CSV table of C-alpha atoms in Angstrom, one decimal:
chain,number,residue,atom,x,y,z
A,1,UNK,CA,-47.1,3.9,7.8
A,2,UNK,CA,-47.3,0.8,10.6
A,3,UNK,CA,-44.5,-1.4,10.3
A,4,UNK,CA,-44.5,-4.9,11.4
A,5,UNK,CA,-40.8,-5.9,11.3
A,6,UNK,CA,-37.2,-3.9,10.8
A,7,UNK,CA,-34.6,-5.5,9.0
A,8,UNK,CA,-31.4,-3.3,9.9
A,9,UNK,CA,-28.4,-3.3,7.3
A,10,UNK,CA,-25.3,-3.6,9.6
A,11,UNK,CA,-21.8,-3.5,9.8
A,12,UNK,CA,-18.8,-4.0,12.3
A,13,UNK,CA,-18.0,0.2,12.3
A,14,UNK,CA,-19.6,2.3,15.3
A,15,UNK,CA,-22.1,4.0,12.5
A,16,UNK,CA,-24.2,0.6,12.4
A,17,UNK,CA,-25.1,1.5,16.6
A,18,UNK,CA,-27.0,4.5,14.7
A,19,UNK,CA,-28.5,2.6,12.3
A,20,UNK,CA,-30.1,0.3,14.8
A,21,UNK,CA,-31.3,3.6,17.5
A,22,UNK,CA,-33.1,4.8,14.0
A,23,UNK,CA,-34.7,1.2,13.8
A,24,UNK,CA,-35.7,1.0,17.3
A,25,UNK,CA,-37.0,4.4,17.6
A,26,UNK,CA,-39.0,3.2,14.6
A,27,UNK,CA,-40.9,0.3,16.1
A,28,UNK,CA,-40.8,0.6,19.6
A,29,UNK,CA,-44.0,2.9,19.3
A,30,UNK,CA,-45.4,0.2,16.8
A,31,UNK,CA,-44.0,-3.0,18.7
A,32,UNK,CA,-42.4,-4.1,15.9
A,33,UNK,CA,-40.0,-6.3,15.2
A,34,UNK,CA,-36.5,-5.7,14.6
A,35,UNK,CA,-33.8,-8.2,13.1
A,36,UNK,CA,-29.9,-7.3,12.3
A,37,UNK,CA,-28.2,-8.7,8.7
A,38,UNK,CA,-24.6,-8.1,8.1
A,39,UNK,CA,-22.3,-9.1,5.3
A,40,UNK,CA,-19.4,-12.0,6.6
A,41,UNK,CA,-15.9,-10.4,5.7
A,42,UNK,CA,-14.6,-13.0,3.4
A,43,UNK,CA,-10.5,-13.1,4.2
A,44,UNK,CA,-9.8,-14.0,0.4
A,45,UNK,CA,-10.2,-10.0,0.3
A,46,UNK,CA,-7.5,-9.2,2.5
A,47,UNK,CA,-4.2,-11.9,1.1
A,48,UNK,CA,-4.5,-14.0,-1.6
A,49,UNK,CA,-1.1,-15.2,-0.3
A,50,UNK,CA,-2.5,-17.1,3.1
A,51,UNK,CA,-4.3,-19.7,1.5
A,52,UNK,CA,-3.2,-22.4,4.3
A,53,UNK,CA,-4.8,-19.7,7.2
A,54,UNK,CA,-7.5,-18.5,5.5
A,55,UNK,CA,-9.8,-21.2,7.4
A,56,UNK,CA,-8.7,-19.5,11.0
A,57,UNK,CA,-9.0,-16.4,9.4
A,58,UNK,CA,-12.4,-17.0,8.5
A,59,UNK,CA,-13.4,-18.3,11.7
A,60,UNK,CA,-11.9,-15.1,13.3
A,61,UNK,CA,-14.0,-12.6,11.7
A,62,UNK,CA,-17.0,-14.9,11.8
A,63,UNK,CA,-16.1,-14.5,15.6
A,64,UNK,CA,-16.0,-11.1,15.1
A,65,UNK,CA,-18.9,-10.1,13.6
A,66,UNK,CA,-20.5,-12.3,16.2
A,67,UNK,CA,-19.8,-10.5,18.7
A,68,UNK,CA,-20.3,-7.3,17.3
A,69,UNK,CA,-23.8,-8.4,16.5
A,70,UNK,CA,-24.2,-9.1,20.3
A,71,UNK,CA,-22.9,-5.8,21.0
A,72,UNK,CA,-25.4,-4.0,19.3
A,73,UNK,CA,-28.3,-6.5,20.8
A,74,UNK,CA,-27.1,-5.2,24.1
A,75,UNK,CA,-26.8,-2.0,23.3
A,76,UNK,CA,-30.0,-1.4,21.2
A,77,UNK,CA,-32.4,-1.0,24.8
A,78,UNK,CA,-34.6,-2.9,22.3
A,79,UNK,CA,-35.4,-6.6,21.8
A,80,UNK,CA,-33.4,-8.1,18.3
A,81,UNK,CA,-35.7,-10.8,16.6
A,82,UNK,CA,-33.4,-12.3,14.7
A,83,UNK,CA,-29.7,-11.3,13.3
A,84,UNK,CA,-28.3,-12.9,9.8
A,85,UNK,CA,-24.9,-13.2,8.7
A,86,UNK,CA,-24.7,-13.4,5.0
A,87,UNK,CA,-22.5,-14.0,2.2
A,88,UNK,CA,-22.1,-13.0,-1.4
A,89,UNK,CA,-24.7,-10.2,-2.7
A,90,UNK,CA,-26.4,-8.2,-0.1
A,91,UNK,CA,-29.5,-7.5,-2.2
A,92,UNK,CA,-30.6,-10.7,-2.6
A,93,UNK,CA,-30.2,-12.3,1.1
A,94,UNK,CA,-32.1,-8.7,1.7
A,95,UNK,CA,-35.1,-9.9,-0.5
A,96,UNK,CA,-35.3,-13.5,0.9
A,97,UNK,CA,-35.2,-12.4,4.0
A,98,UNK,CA,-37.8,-9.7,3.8
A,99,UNK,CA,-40.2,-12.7,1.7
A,100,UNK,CA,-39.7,-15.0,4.5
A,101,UNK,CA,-39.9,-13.3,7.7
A,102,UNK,CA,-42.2,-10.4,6.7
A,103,UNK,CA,-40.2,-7.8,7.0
A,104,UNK,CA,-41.8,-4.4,5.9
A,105,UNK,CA,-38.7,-1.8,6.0
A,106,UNK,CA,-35.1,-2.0,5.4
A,107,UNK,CA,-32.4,0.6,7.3
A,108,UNK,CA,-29.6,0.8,5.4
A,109,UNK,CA,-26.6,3.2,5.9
A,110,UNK,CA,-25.2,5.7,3.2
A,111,UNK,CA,-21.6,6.6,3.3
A,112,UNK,CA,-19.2,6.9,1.0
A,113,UNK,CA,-17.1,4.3,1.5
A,114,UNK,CA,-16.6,0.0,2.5
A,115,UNK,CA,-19.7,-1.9,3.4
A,116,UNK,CA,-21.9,1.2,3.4
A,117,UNK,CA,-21.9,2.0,-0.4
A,118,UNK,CA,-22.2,-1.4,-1.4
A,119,UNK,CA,-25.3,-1.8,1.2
A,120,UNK,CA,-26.5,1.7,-0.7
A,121,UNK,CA,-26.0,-0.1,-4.0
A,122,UNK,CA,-28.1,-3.2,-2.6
A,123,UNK,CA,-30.5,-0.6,-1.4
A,124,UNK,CA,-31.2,0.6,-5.2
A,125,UNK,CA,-31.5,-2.9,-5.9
A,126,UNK,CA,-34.2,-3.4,-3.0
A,127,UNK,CA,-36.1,-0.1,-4.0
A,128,UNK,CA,-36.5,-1.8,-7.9
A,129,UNK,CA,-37.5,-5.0,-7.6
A,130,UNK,CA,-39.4,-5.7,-3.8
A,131,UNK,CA,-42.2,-4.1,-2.6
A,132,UNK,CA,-40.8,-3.1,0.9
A,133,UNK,CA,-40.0,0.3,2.2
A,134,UNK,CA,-36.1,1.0,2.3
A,135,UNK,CA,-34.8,3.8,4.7
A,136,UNK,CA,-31.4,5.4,3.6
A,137,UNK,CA,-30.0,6.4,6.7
A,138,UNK,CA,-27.2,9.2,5.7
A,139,UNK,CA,-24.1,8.6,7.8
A,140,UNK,CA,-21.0,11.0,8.8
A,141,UNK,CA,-17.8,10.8,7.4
């Protein structure tokens, strides 16, 4: 199979450098495209009890995972098209994304734990209802 453009499941944990080496060992022989989504920690996760900080909060891991996301852009030896931050339910931002910028194959992570199982979850979602290729990457403990 030729693929055209990688859309690459991430998250701010050291397994998410593998998961973009497996995308870019993917299209660098095919010249494709590769593009980064992550989900934004929201902080109303961590302390319902902080509702005057949860604004700085939020900007703080949205400065995070920004700078995470640049990490792995410098680190991938690879150019990154484009990198999403999203909200809310994975699967769907997944499917828009892969409608609008013609993305033929997802990377997503398996592990058994945080943002991993719920991007497995999405994956199933993904697999049933859109017509693109979804690579399950298996991850270590």
């Amino acid at each position: 199979m030729s693929y055209s453009h990688v859309l690459v499941c991430v998250a701010v944990t050291p397994e998410s450098h593998q998961l973009v080496a497996r995308a870019v060992s993917i299209a660098r022989p095919l010249n494709a495209r590769v593009s980064l989504i992550t989900l934004a920690t929201e902080p109303e996760m961590y302390n319902q009890l902080a509702a005057p900080m949860l604004e700085d909060i939020r900007g703080l891991l949205q400065e995070e995972t920004q700078v995470f996301l640049q990490e792995l852009e410098e680190k991938a030896q690879y150019p990154i098209a484009r990198t999403f931050i999203a909200t809310g339910e994975l699967s769907a931002h997944i499917l828009d994304i892969c409608r609008k910028e013609h993305v033929d194959l997802v990377i997503c992570g398996n592990h058994n734990h945080s943002f991993f199982s719920r991007a497995a979850c999405s994956a199933k979602a993904i697999v049933g209802s859109s017509l693109v290729d979804v690579l399950l990457v298996p991850l270590g403990n």
